[in-house]
Amino acid sequence: MHALSPFDIQKLPRDVDALLGVIDQLHTQYSSILASLHQQLQTLRRLHFGAKSEKLTGQPELFGEVLDLPTPPVEQIEVKYKRARRGRPALPEHLPRERIEYDLTDEQKAAFDSVERIGEEVSQTLEYTPAKLKVIEHARLKYACRKDGHSTIRTAHAEPSPLPKSNAGASVIAQILVATFVDHMPLYRQERAWAREGVAFPRSTLCEYKLGGAELLAVLRPALIAHVLAAPRVHADDTTLPLLEGGRGKTRTARLWGYLGAGARRDAVGSWVEHAPAVVFEFTESRESVHPARFLKGYRGYLQADAYAGFDALYQGGAIVEVGCWAHCRRKFFEVAKAQKSPGLAADAVAWIGQLYRIESSIRGSPPDQKFAVRQQEAVPLLDEFRRWLQGHFPSLLPQSPLGQAFGYALRNWDALVRYTQDGVLVPDNNLLESAIRPIAMGRKAFLFVAAERAGHAAATMYSLIGTCRLNGIEPYAYLKDVLRRLPAQPMTRLAELLPFHWQPAA
């Protein structure tokens, strides 16, 4: 936000021409400030009251420019009418079935001379069985063993509890973790839910189970980090996480840094092989650049992120190549366009970027070499025209106005923004990581803050494992229950086998 600089009226010039110059300078300065404040107000009103979708209504107007500039593309709105499906949707085939047969009564059959069965009519209903709790008694049989005149006592081995000195089984801990980090249920709601099942779990106990389970699973982090840093490309971003300051009753802003590895590379025979997508979150108490520098130390490859200045030092040596995010760029134009009463330059810029994404839609799922060829043929010429259009209009805009800042962001970061066209392994935006970060924002609204640094690290571990489960289509409760049961006996040299993309459910 801009600060208004005070001035002494006694120091104003008495010359009319000089005074007019001061007035013109102040008018330019304050017009930019007012435009920025108006944009912020419109953005806040839209976030609070308006639709969350980043879609513009109507067609952007085309400008008859005096300059010889490329013409912005016209938004093509294709309307498709799909016939609504009649009837109820089919129930999932994987669910177990229970058959109940309904027959005519003996009295009904006796009303006829003969009754012959010719078929049946089948309908299905979906029934719900609430969660069931049970107590498992682990009885370890003891034996008095004798050999060669010596005796000893041997006790059978039992499956160890995931948490020492705890009577919570792996399934209970997994349920608490899923309820917290997948369903975003605060502990006081979980306490009520367990009470309905007849079990008294105080919040303090639930908290210890949650933290203990997360800290047990944290041994998987080194293997997960190594997998992410071995990916052809890494996406990076961060989000806030309020941290309660002990004894003060106030919160300060901590951070969860997200790093997502994905992409494809050629194997020994030249075929494209996908690197299993995975995400790692790291908890820090500040947003200093030292944190991503430490995490990415030794990484070689593409780093896709927004234009955060803290990443700049990483690109200096050339080992890490910067890749920009068109979603961030588009959002800046969209916020301006949404606040305008009639379409203008911002809506035209959104239309330009929309053309880039139409090209991406046509090659979604194609091998990287095919993506590279199509981008070179279609996206690169379009980007050249878009840049000429941006450069032609930018000098006429106030640099500090919202629209001027949007134009400036695109031009300053142009090399990074167009880098996705130079390698088919890359993608145009950071949306894959933003989708992995979205559950954190939902959880933040539910539990409001983390009470200590220990809880922040636990949250980072759980969002990492659950986010990786989502990326690989794995049901998180089944994964956590099985891994918590197997982890105490798993050799340290084989921990990578328990990562979500390598995990195989126990038979």
Short mmCIF file of C-alpha atoms in Angstrom, two decimals:
data_model
loop_
_atom_site.label_atom_id
_atom_site.label_comp_id
_atom_site.label_asym_id
_atom_site.label_seq_id
_atom_site.Cartn_x
_atom_site.Cartn_y
_atom_site.Cartn_z
CA MET A 1 0.00 0.00 0.00
CA HIS A 2 1.29 3.43 -0.89
CA ALA A 3 2.04 6.01 1.79
CA LEU A 4 0.92 9.58 1.21
CA SER A 5 3.91 11.90 1.60
CA PRO A 6 3.02 14.98 3.69
CA PHE A 7 4.10 18.39 2.47
CA ASP A 8 4.42 21.84 4.05
CA ILE A 9 2.07 24.33 2.42
CA GLN A 10 4.54 27.09 3.22
CA LYS A 11 7.13 25.44 0.99
CA LEU A 12 4.90 25.40 -2.09
CA PRO A 13 6.20 27.62 -4.90
CA ARG A 14 4.50 30.94 -5.49
CA ASP A 15 5.11 30.84 -9.21
CA VAL A 16 1.98 29.72 -11.05
CA ASP A 17 3.76 27.51 -13.58
CA ALA A 18 5.83 25.81 -10.87
CA LEU A 19 2.71 25.33 -8.73
CA LEU A 20 0.87 23.76 -11.67
CA GLY A 21 3.78 21.35 -12.09
CA VAL A 22 3.51 20.31 -8.44
CA ILE A 23 -0.23 19.82 -8.80
CA ASP A 24 0.23 17.70 -11.92
CA GLN A 25 2.85 15.57 -10.14
CA LEU A 26 0.57 15.04 -7.11
CA HIS A 27 -2.37 14.25 -9.38
CA THR A 28 -0.36 11.54 -11.13
CA GLN A 29 0.85 10.10 -7.83
CA TYR A 30 -2.54 10.06 -6.11
CA SER A 31 -4.38 8.78 -9.21
CA SER A 32 -2.13 5.73 -9.14
CA ILE A 33 -2.73 5.28 -5.41
CA LEU A 34 -6.50 5.63 -5.77
CA ALA A 35 -6.56 3.18 -8.67
CA SER A 36 -4.60 0.66 -6.60
CA LEU A 37 -6.90 1.12 -3.58
CA HIS A 38 -9.98 0.78 -5.78
CA GLN A 39 -8.58 -2.43 -7.24
CA GLN A 40 -7.87 -3.82 -3.77
CA LEU A 41 -11.40 -2.94 -2.64
CA GLN A 42 -12.96 -4.62 -5.66
CA THR A 43 -10.80 -7.71 -5.17
CA LEU A 44 -11.74 -7.99 -1.49
CA ARG A 45 -15.43 -7.52 -2.30
CA ARG A 46 -15.27 -10.22 -4.97
CA LEU A 47 -13.42 -12.64 -2.65
CA HIS A 48 -15.94 -12.05 0.14
CA PHE A 49 -19.21 -11.77 -1.77
CA GLY A 50 -18.57 -12.88 -5.34
CA ALA A 51 -17.94 -16.07 -7.24
CA LYS A 52 -14.60 -17.78 -6.71
CA SER A 53 -14.27 -18.99 -10.31
CA GLU A 54 -11.74 -17.12 -12.44
CA LYS A 55 -14.07 -16.76 -15.42
CA LEU A 56 -15.04 -13.55 -17.14
CA THR A 57 -18.53 -12.96 -18.46
CA GLY A 58 -19.12 -11.51 -21.88
CA GLN A 59 -16.76 -10.92 -24.78
CA PRO A 60 -13.71 -8.64 -24.48
CA GLU A 61 -13.87 -5.65 -26.78
CA LEU A 62 -11.23 -5.27 -29.45
CA PHE A 63 -9.48 -1.93 -29.60
CA GLY A 64 -8.91 -0.05 -32.81
CA GLU A 65 -5.34 0.97 -32.01
CA VAL A 66 -3.45 3.64 -33.86
CA LEU A 67 -0.24 1.62 -33.30
CA ASP A 68 0.39 -1.38 -35.52
CA LEU A 69 -0.13 -3.97 -32.79
CA PRO A 70 -1.34 -7.57 -32.95
CA THR A 71 -5.08 -7.95 -32.54
CA PRO A 72 -6.15 -9.70 -29.33
CA PRO A 73 -7.92 -13.01 -29.92
CA VAL A 74 -11.68 -13.09 -29.58
CA GLU A 75 -12.96 -15.37 -26.87
CA GLN A 76 -14.74 -18.24 -28.56
CA ILE A 77 -17.52 -19.48 -26.31
CA GLU A 78 -18.69 -22.93 -27.39
CA VAL A 79 -22.05 -23.96 -26.04
CA LYS A 80 -22.76 -27.68 -25.96
CA TYR A 81 -26.10 -29.17 -25.06
CA LYS A 82 -25.85 -32.57 -23.46
CA ARG A 83 -28.94 -34.60 -22.91
CA ALA A 84 -29.55 -35.12 -19.22
CA ARG A 85 -29.23 -38.71 -18.17
CA ARG A 86 -32.46 -40.21 -16.91
CA GLY A 87 -32.68 -42.33 -13.82
CA ARG A 88 -30.42 -42.76 -10.84
CA PRO A 89 -26.69 -43.28 -11.34
CA ALA A 90 -25.44 -46.84 -11.01
CA LEU A 91 -24.00 -47.81 -7.64
CA PRO A 92 -20.26 -48.64 -7.55
CA GLU A 93 -19.46 -52.18 -8.62
CA HIS A 94 -16.72 -52.68 -6.00
CA LEU A 95 -19.15 -52.47 -3.07
CA PRO A 96 -20.20 -55.80 -1.53
CA ARG A 97 -23.70 -57.01 -2.41
CA GLU A 98 -26.30 -58.69 -0.22
CA ARG A 99 -29.24 -60.33 -1.97
CA ILE A 100 -32.72 -60.37 -0.47
CA GLU A 101 -35.41 -62.32 -2.36
CA TYR A 102 -39.09 -61.41 -2.12
CA ASP A 103 -41.58 -64.13 -3.07
CA LEU A 104 -45.33 -64.43 -3.26
CA THR A 105 -46.94 -65.75 -0.09
CA ASP A 106 -48.48 -69.21 0.01
CA GLU A 107 -51.93 -67.63 0.09
CA GLN A 108 -51.18 -65.62 -3.05
CA LYS A 109 -49.91 -68.69 -4.88
CA ALA A 110 -52.92 -70.76 -3.77
CA ALA A 111 -55.24 -68.36 -5.61
CA PHE A 112 -54.03 -69.78 -8.97
CA ASP A 113 -54.16 -73.23 -10.57
CA SER A 114 -50.41 -73.07 -11.32
CA VAL A 115 -47.55 -70.63 -10.67
CA GLU A 116 -44.40 -70.70 -12.85
CA ARG A 117 -41.39 -68.46 -12.18
CA ILE A 118 -40.43 -66.58 -15.36
CA GLY A 119 -37.89 -64.05 -14.11
CA GLU A 120 -37.30 -61.30 -11.58
CA GLU A 121 -37.13 -57.54 -11.19
CA VAL A 122 -34.04 -56.26 -9.37
CA SER A 123 -33.54 -52.86 -7.75
CA GLN A 124 -30.69 -51.65 -5.56
CA THR A 125 -30.50 -49.48 -2.47
CA LEU A 126 -27.34 -48.18 -0.79
CA GLU A 127 -27.09 -48.88 2.94
CA TYR A 128 -24.64 -47.40 5.46
CA THR A 129 -23.06 -49.26 8.37
CA PRO A 130 -21.58 -46.93 11.01
CA ALA A 131 -18.01 -47.40 12.18
CA LYS A 132 -17.50 -50.37 14.47
CA LEU A 133 -15.08 -50.42 17.37
CA LYS A 134 -13.64 -53.55 18.89
CA VAL A 135 -11.00 -54.43 21.45
CA ILE A 136 -8.29 -56.87 20.41
CA GLU A 137 -6.62 -58.81 23.21
CA HIS A 138 -3.02 -59.63 22.35
CA ALA A 139 -2.32 -62.81 24.31
CA ARG A 140 1.39 -63.70 24.24
CA LEU A 141 1.74 -67.33 25.29
CA LYS A 142 4.60 -68.09 27.68
CA TYR A 143 6.53 -71.35 27.82
CA ALA A 144 9.00 -72.88 30.23
CA CYS A 145 11.65 -74.31 27.94
CA ARG A 146 14.29 -76.88 29.03
CA LYS A 147 17.30 -78.23 27.19
CA ASP A 148 20.43 -80.04 28.38
CA GLY A 149 19.55 -79.46 31.99
CA HIS A 150 19.00 -75.71 31.53
CA SER A 151 15.64 -73.96 31.62
CA THR A 152 14.40 -70.61 30.36
CA ILE A 153 11.12 -68.81 29.75
CA ARG A 154 10.08 -67.86 26.21
CA THR A 155 7.18 -65.57 25.31
CA ALA A 156 5.64 -65.44 21.84
CA HIS A 157 6.18 -62.31 19.78
CA ALA A 158 3.19 -60.01 19.29
CA GLU A 159 2.51 -57.29 16.77
CA PRO A 160 3.92 -54.12 18.36
CA SER A 161 1.67 -51.12 18.98
CA PRO A 162 2.46 -48.17 16.68
CA LEU A 163 2.82 -45.85 19.69
CA PRO A 164 4.67 -47.10 22.79
CA LYS A 165 2.66 -47.14 26.02
CA SER A 166 -0.55 -46.61 24.07
CA ASN A 167 -3.65 -48.74 23.62
CA ALA A 168 -4.53 -47.15 20.26
CA GLY A 169 -4.28 -49.47 17.30
CA ALA A 170 -3.08 -48.46 13.85
CA SER A 171 -6.64 -48.04 12.57
CA VAL A 172 -7.55 -45.62 15.39
CA ILE A 173 -4.47 -43.47 14.80
CA ALA A 174 -5.09 -43.52 11.05
CA GLN A 175 -8.69 -42.39 11.59
CA ILE A 176 -7.59 -39.47 13.80
CA LEU A 177 -5.01 -38.38 11.19
CA VAL A 178 -7.49 -38.63 8.32
CA ALA A 179 -10.19 -36.78 10.25
CA THR A 180 -7.71 -33.97 11.00
CA PHE A 181 -5.79 -33.59 7.75
CA VAL A 182 -8.27 -34.90 5.15
CA ASP A 183 -11.68 -34.05 6.60
CA HIS A 184 -10.41 -30.94 8.48
CA MET A 185 -12.18 -31.81 11.74
CA PRO A 186 -10.93 -29.99 14.84
CA LEU A 187 -10.20 -32.22 17.82
CA TYR A 188 -13.24 -31.09 19.80
CA ARG A 189 -15.50 -32.40 17.01
CA GLN A 190 -13.58 -35.66 16.89
CA GLU A 191 -13.99 -35.95 20.66
CA ARG A 192 -17.78 -35.77 20.21
CA ALA A 193 -17.70 -38.31 17.37
CA TRP A 194 -15.78 -40.85 19.47
CA ALA A 195 -18.15 -40.21 22.39
CA ARG A 196 -21.10 -41.18 20.18
CA GLU A 197 -19.38 -44.54 19.68
CA GLY A 198 -19.07 -44.97 23.45
CA VAL A 199 -15.34 -44.20 23.76
CA ALA A 200 -14.05 -41.32 25.87
CA PHE A 201 -11.06 -39.77 24.10
CA PRO A 202 -10.15 -36.43 25.72
CA ARG A 203 -8.74 -33.84 23.35
CA SER A 204 -5.34 -34.11 25.01
CA THR A 205 -5.26 -37.83 24.20
CA LEU A 206 -6.38 -37.24 20.62
CA CYS A 207 -3.68 -34.60 20.27
CA GLU A 208 -0.97 -36.98 21.48
CA TYR A 209 -2.18 -39.73 19.13
CA LYS A 210 -2.18 -37.23 16.24
CA LEU A 211 1.31 -35.89 16.98
CA GLY A 212 2.74 -39.29 17.85
CA GLY A 213 1.41 -40.86 14.66
CA ALA A 214 2.75 -38.01 12.52
CA GLU A 215 6.17 -38.16 14.19
CA LEU A 216 6.30 -41.92 13.62
CA LEU A 217 5.54 -41.41 9.93
CA ALA A 218 8.17 -38.66 9.70
CA VAL A 219 10.86 -41.33 9.17
CA LEU A 220 9.51 -41.55 5.60
CA ARG A 221 10.35 -37.90 4.88
CA PRO A 222 14.02 -38.35 3.80
CA ALA A 223 13.07 -40.95 1.19
CA LEU A 224 10.15 -38.79 0.00
CA ILE A 225 12.39 -35.71 -0.27
CA ALA A 226 14.98 -37.66 -2.26
CA HIS A 227 12.26 -38.79 -4.67
CA VAL A 228 10.96 -35.24 -5.18
CA LEU A 229 14.45 -33.84 -5.83
CA ALA A 230 15.09 -36.59 -8.41
CA ALA A 231 12.16 -35.42 -10.55
CA PRO A 232 12.66 -33.77 -13.97
CA ARG A 233 10.88 -30.68 -12.68
CA VAL A 234 10.04 -29.35 -9.23
CA HIS A 235 7.18 -26.96 -8.42
CA ALA A 236 7.61 -24.67 -5.41
CA ASP A 237 5.24 -22.40 -3.50
CA ASP A 238 4.35 -21.57 0.08
CA THR A 239 1.31 -20.81 2.20
CA THR A 240 0.70 -19.36 5.62
CA LEU A 241 0.10 -21.31 8.82
CA PRO A 242 -0.74 -19.31 11.96
CA LEU A 243 1.48 -20.33 14.89
CA LEU A 244 0.36 -19.69 18.45
CA GLU A 245 2.93 -17.82 20.54
CA GLY A 246 3.21 -19.59 23.85
CA GLY A 247 1.80 -17.70 26.81
CA ARG A 248 0.76 -14.65 24.81
CA GLY A 249 -2.53 -15.80 23.32
CA LYS A 250 -1.56 -14.37 19.93
CA THR A 251 -0.51 -15.93 16.65
CA ARG A 252 2.25 -15.10 14.25
CA THR A 253 2.55 -16.15 10.64
CA ALA A 254 4.59 -19.27 9.99
CA ARG A 255 4.95 -21.00 6.62
CA LEU A 256 4.45 -24.33 4.93
CA TRP A 257 6.70 -24.59 1.87
CA GLY A 258 5.52 -27.03 -0.78
CA TYR A 259 7.80 -28.82 -3.25
CA LEU A 260 6.19 -31.10 -5.84
CA GLY A 261 8.22 -33.33 -8.12
CA ALA A 262 6.79 -34.62 -11.39
CA GLY A 263 7.53 -35.01 -15.10
CA ALA A 264 8.74 -37.67 -17.50
CA ARG A 265 12.13 -38.80 -18.73
CA ARG A 266 13.40 -41.33 -21.24
CA ASP A 267 14.48 -44.76 -20.03
CA ALA A 268 17.35 -46.89 -21.33
CA VAL A 269 15.43 -47.90 -24.47
CA GLY A 270 14.23 -44.37 -25.26
CA SER A 271 10.64 -44.66 -24.02
CA TRP A 272 9.04 -41.93 -21.92
CA VAL A 273 8.56 -42.96 -18.29
CA GLU A 274 6.57 -40.85 -15.84
CA HIS A 275 8.22 -39.92 -12.56
CA ALA A 276 5.67 -40.78 -9.85
CA PRO A 277 4.35 -37.41 -8.62
CA ALA A 278 5.03 -36.58 -4.98
CA VAL A 279 4.82 -33.53 -2.76
CA VAL A 280 6.79 -32.55 0.35
CA PHE A 281 5.84 -29.76 2.75
CA GLU A 282 8.33 -28.12 5.09
CA PHE A 283 7.34 -26.08 8.15
CA THR A 284 9.30 -22.90 8.89
CA GLU A 285 8.68 -19.95 11.18
CA SER A 286 9.57 -17.33 8.54
CA ARG A 287 9.58 -16.74 4.79
CA GLU A 288 13.31 -16.13 4.50
CA SER A 289 15.01 -17.28 1.31
CA VAL A 290 17.37 -19.46 3.33
CA HIS A 291 14.63 -22.10 3.66
CA PRO A 292 14.15 -22.95 -0.06
CA ALA A 293 17.92 -22.56 -0.55
CA ARG A 294 18.54 -25.23 2.09
CA PHE A 295 15.88 -27.60 0.80
CA LEU A 296 16.95 -27.32 -2.86
CA LYS A 297 20.67 -27.50 -2.17
CA GLY A 298 22.16 -29.90 -4.67
CA TYR A 299 19.08 -29.97 -6.91
CA ARG A 300 19.68 -29.82 -10.66
CA GLY A 301 16.79 -29.18 -13.00
CA TYR A 302 13.75 -27.01 -13.60
CA LEU A 303 12.13 -25.06 -10.76
CA GLN A 304 8.63 -23.73 -11.47
CA ALA A 305 7.45 -21.03 -9.11
CA ASP A 306 6.03 -17.54 -8.94
CA ALA A 307 8.32 -14.51 -9.09
CA TYR A 308 9.20 -14.59 -5.37
CA ALA A 309 12.50 -12.74 -4.95
CA GLY A 310 13.72 -15.34 -2.46
CA PHE A 311 14.18 -17.82 -5.32
CA ASP A 312 16.38 -15.49 -7.40
CA ALA A 313 19.66 -16.60 -5.83
CA LEU A 314 18.91 -20.21 -6.80
CA TYR A 315 18.99 -19.37 -10.50
CA GLN A 316 22.36 -17.63 -10.46
CA GLY A 317 24.59 -20.68 -10.89
CA GLY A 318 22.63 -22.13 -13.81
CA ALA A 319 22.10 -25.52 -12.17
CA ILE A 320 18.46 -24.61 -11.44
CA VAL A 321 16.49 -23.21 -14.37
CA GLU A 322 13.60 -20.85 -13.65
CA VAL A 323 10.18 -21.63 -15.10
CA GLY A 324 7.37 -19.08 -14.71
CA CYS A 325 3.71 -19.62 -13.93
CA TRP A 326 1.06 -18.40 -16.35
CA ALA A 327 -1.66 -18.93 -13.73
CA HIS A 328 -0.04 -16.23 -11.54
CA CYS A 329 0.30 -13.96 -14.54
CA ARG A 330 -3.29 -14.48 -15.67
CA ARG A 331 -4.61 -13.87 -12.15
CA LYS A 332 -3.17 -10.36 -12.10
CA PHE A 333 -4.99 -9.45 -15.32
CA PHE A 334 -8.14 -11.24 -14.20
CA GLU A 335 -8.41 -9.24 -10.96
CA VAL A 336 -8.31 -6.01 -12.98
CA ALA A 337 -10.74 -7.27 -15.61
CA LYS A 338 -13.24 -8.47 -13.00
CA ALA A 339 -13.29 -5.03 -11.36
CA GLN A 340 -13.92 -3.16 -14.63
CA LYS A 341 -17.44 -2.36 -15.73
CA SER A 342 -16.66 -2.92 -19.41
CA PRO A 343 -14.00 -5.15 -21.00
CA GLY A 344 -10.66 -3.48 -21.69
CA LEU A 345 -6.97 -4.28 -21.96
CA ALA A 346 -7.05 -6.64 -18.97
CA ALA A 347 -9.80 -8.75 -20.56
CA ASP A 348 -7.84 -8.78 -23.82
CA ALA A 349 -4.77 -10.08 -21.96
CA VAL A 350 -6.89 -12.85 -20.41
CA ALA A 351 -8.04 -13.75 -23.94
CA TRP A 352 -4.43 -13.98 -25.12
CA ILE A 353 -3.56 -16.34 -22.27
CA GLY A 354 -6.73 -18.32 -22.92
CA GLN A 355 -5.42 -19.10 -26.40
CA LEU A 356 -2.27 -20.58 -24.86
CA TYR A 357 -4.34 -22.88 -22.68
CA ARG A 358 -6.44 -24.00 -25.64
CA ILE A 359 -3.24 -25.22 -27.24
CA GLU A 360 -2.38 -27.05 -24.00
CA SER A 361 -5.82 -28.69 -23.94
CA SER A 362 -5.23 -30.10 -27.41
CA ILE A 363 -2.00 -31.85 -26.37
CA ARG A 364 -2.96 -32.98 -22.87
CA GLY A 365 -1.75 -36.55 -22.35
CA SER A 366 0.67 -36.46 -25.31
CA PRO A 367 4.33 -37.48 -24.95
CA PRO A 368 6.76 -34.62 -24.20
CA ASP A 369 8.30 -34.62 -27.67
CA GLN A 370 4.88 -34.12 -29.27
CA LYS A 371 4.08 -31.32 -26.80
CA PHE A 372 7.35 -29.61 -27.69
CA ALA A 373 6.61 -29.78 -31.43
CA VAL A 374 3.08 -28.37 -31.09
CA ARG A 375 4.20 -25.57 -28.76
CA GLN A 376 6.95 -24.55 -31.15
CA GLN A 377 4.54 -24.49 -34.05
CA GLU A 378 1.52 -22.85 -32.40
CA ALA A 379 2.36 -21.35 -28.99
CA VAL A 380 5.66 -19.62 -29.84
CA PRO A 381 4.22 -17.43 -32.66
CA LEU A 382 1.25 -16.57 -30.44
CA LEU A 383 3.58 -15.59 -27.59
CA ASP A 384 5.62 -13.38 -29.91
CA GLU A 385 2.48 -11.46 -30.88
CA PHE A 386 1.34 -11.25 -27.26
CA ARG A 387 4.67 -9.76 -26.22
CA ARG A 388 4.49 -7.13 -28.99
CA TRP A 389 0.99 -6.28 -27.79
CA LEU A 390 2.16 -5.94 -24.18
CA GLN A 391 5.15 -3.78 -25.13
CA GLY A 392 2.97 -1.56 -27.31
CA HIS A 393 0.45 -0.76 -24.55
CA PHE A 394 2.73 -0.69 -21.51
CA PRO A 395 4.18 2.84 -22.06
CA SER A 396 0.67 4.35 -21.92
CA LEU A 397 -0.11 2.87 -18.47
CA LEU A 398 0.67 4.19 -15.02
CA PRO A 399 3.41 1.85 -13.75
CA GLN A 400 1.94 1.66 -10.22
CA SER A 401 -1.64 1.13 -11.32
CA PRO A 402 -3.03 -2.43 -11.04
CA LEU A 403 -3.08 -2.80 -14.83
CA GLY A 404 0.42 -1.37 -15.13
CA GLN A 405 1.67 -3.80 -12.52
CA ALA A 406 0.06 -6.72 -14.38
CA PHE A 407 1.72 -5.66 -17.65
CA GLY A 408 5.02 -5.13 -15.82
CA TYR A 409 4.89 -8.56 -14.19
CA ALA A 410 4.41 -10.27 -17.55
CA LEU A 411 7.21 -8.35 -19.28
CA ARG A 412 9.71 -8.61 -16.41
CA ASN A 413 9.27 -12.38 -16.15
CA TRP A 414 8.83 -13.07 -19.86
CA ASP A 415 11.84 -15.39 -20.29
CA ALA A 416 10.67 -17.58 -17.40
CA LEU A 417 7.05 -17.54 -18.59
CA VAL A 418 7.87 -18.78 -22.10
CA ARG A 419 10.39 -21.41 -20.95
CA TYR A 420 7.70 -24.11 -20.90
CA THR A 421 7.75 -24.03 -24.71
CA GLN A 422 11.43 -25.08 -24.75
CA ASP A 423 10.96 -28.53 -23.20
CA GLY A 424 7.98 -30.85 -23.48
CA VAL A 425 8.53 -32.08 -19.92
CA LEU A 426 7.41 -28.68 -18.61
CA VAL A 427 3.90 -27.35 -18.01
CA PRO A 428 2.71 -23.73 -18.27
CA ASP A 429 1.73 -23.20 -14.63
CA ASN A 430 2.04 -24.19 -11.01
CA ASN A 431 -1.55 -25.41 -10.67
CA LEU A 432 -0.57 -28.95 -9.71
CA LEU A 433 1.09 -27.68 -6.53
CA GLU A 434 -1.63 -25.11 -5.86
CA SER A 435 -4.14 -27.96 -5.85
CA ALA A 436 -1.98 -29.78 -3.30
CA ILE A 437 -1.86 -26.63 -1.14
CA ARG A 438 -5.62 -26.03 -1.23
CA PRO A 439 -6.43 -28.61 1.51
CA ILE A 440 -4.09 -26.72 3.85
CA ALA A 441 -6.17 -23.58 3.41
CA MET A 442 -9.34 -25.57 4.14
CA GLY A 443 -7.80 -27.04 7.29
CA ARG A 444 -6.59 -23.61 8.36
CA LYS A 445 -10.18 -22.37 8.40
CA ALA A 446 -11.19 -25.31 10.59
CA PHE A 447 -8.47 -25.49 13.24
CA LEU A 448 -7.39 -21.80 12.91
CA PHE A 449 -3.77 -22.26 14.08
CA VAL A 450 -1.12 -24.73 15.24
CA ALA A 451 -0.29 -24.52 18.92
CA ALA A 452 3.46 -25.22 18.73
CA GLU A 453 6.37 -25.82 16.40
CA ARG A 454 5.97 -29.56 17.01
CA ALA A 455 2.46 -29.41 15.58
CA GLY A 456 3.69 -27.47 12.55
CA HIS A 457 6.22 -30.19 11.67
CA ALA A 458 3.54 -32.86 12.21
CA ALA A 459 1.20 -31.03 9.82
CA ALA A 460 3.99 -30.81 7.22
CA THR A 461 4.54 -34.57 7.40
CA MET A 462 0.87 -35.46 7.11
CA TYR A 463 0.10 -33.03 4.29
CA SER A 464 3.13 -34.47 2.46
CA LEU A 465 1.99 -38.11 2.70
CA ILE A 466 -1.71 -37.42 2.16
CA GLY A 467 -0.95 -35.06 -0.74
CA THR A 468 1.22 -37.73 -2.37
CA CYS A 469 -1.61 -40.24 -1.89
CA ARG A 470 -3.97 -37.90 -3.74
CA LEU A 471 -1.50 -37.42 -6.60
CA ASN A 472 -1.26 -41.19 -7.06
CA GLY A 473 -4.94 -42.08 -6.56
CA ILE A 474 -4.44 -43.87 -3.23
CA GLU A 475 -7.08 -43.90 -0.49
CA PRO A 476 -5.31 -42.24 2.48
CA TYR A 477 -7.01 -44.13 5.34
CA ALA A 478 -6.15 -47.56 3.94
CA TYR A 479 -2.58 -46.40 3.29
CA LEU A 480 -2.01 -44.90 6.75
CA LYS A 481 -3.58 -47.83 8.60
CA ASP A 482 -1.41 -50.36 6.78
CA VAL A 483 1.82 -48.33 7.01
CA LEU A 484 1.36 -47.56 10.72
CA ARG A 485 0.92 -51.27 11.38
CA ARG A 486 4.02 -52.26 9.39
CA LEU A 487 6.33 -49.36 10.16
CA PRO A 488 7.64 -50.44 13.63
CA ALA A 489 9.01 -53.66 12.14
CA GLN A 490 10.14 -52.22 8.79
CA PRO A 491 13.95 -52.25 8.21
CA MET A 492 15.40 -48.73 7.92
CA THR A 493 17.01 -49.65 4.60
CA ARG A 494 13.59 -50.45 3.10
CA LEU A 495 11.55 -47.44 4.22
CA ALA A 496 11.13 -46.24 0.62
CA GLU A 497 8.91 -49.28 -0.01
CA LEU A 498 6.27 -47.67 2.23
CA LEU A 499 6.02 -44.43 0.25
CA PRO A 500 2.58 -44.06 -1.38
CA PHE A 501 3.71 -44.61 -4.99
CA HIS A 502 5.62 -47.82 -4.01
CA TRP A 503 3.11 -49.03 -1.41
CA GLN A 504 1.38 -52.34 -1.88
CA PRO A 505 -1.39 -53.19 0.61
CA ALA A 506 -0.60 -56.10 2.87
CA ALA A 507 -2.31 -59.31 1.83
#
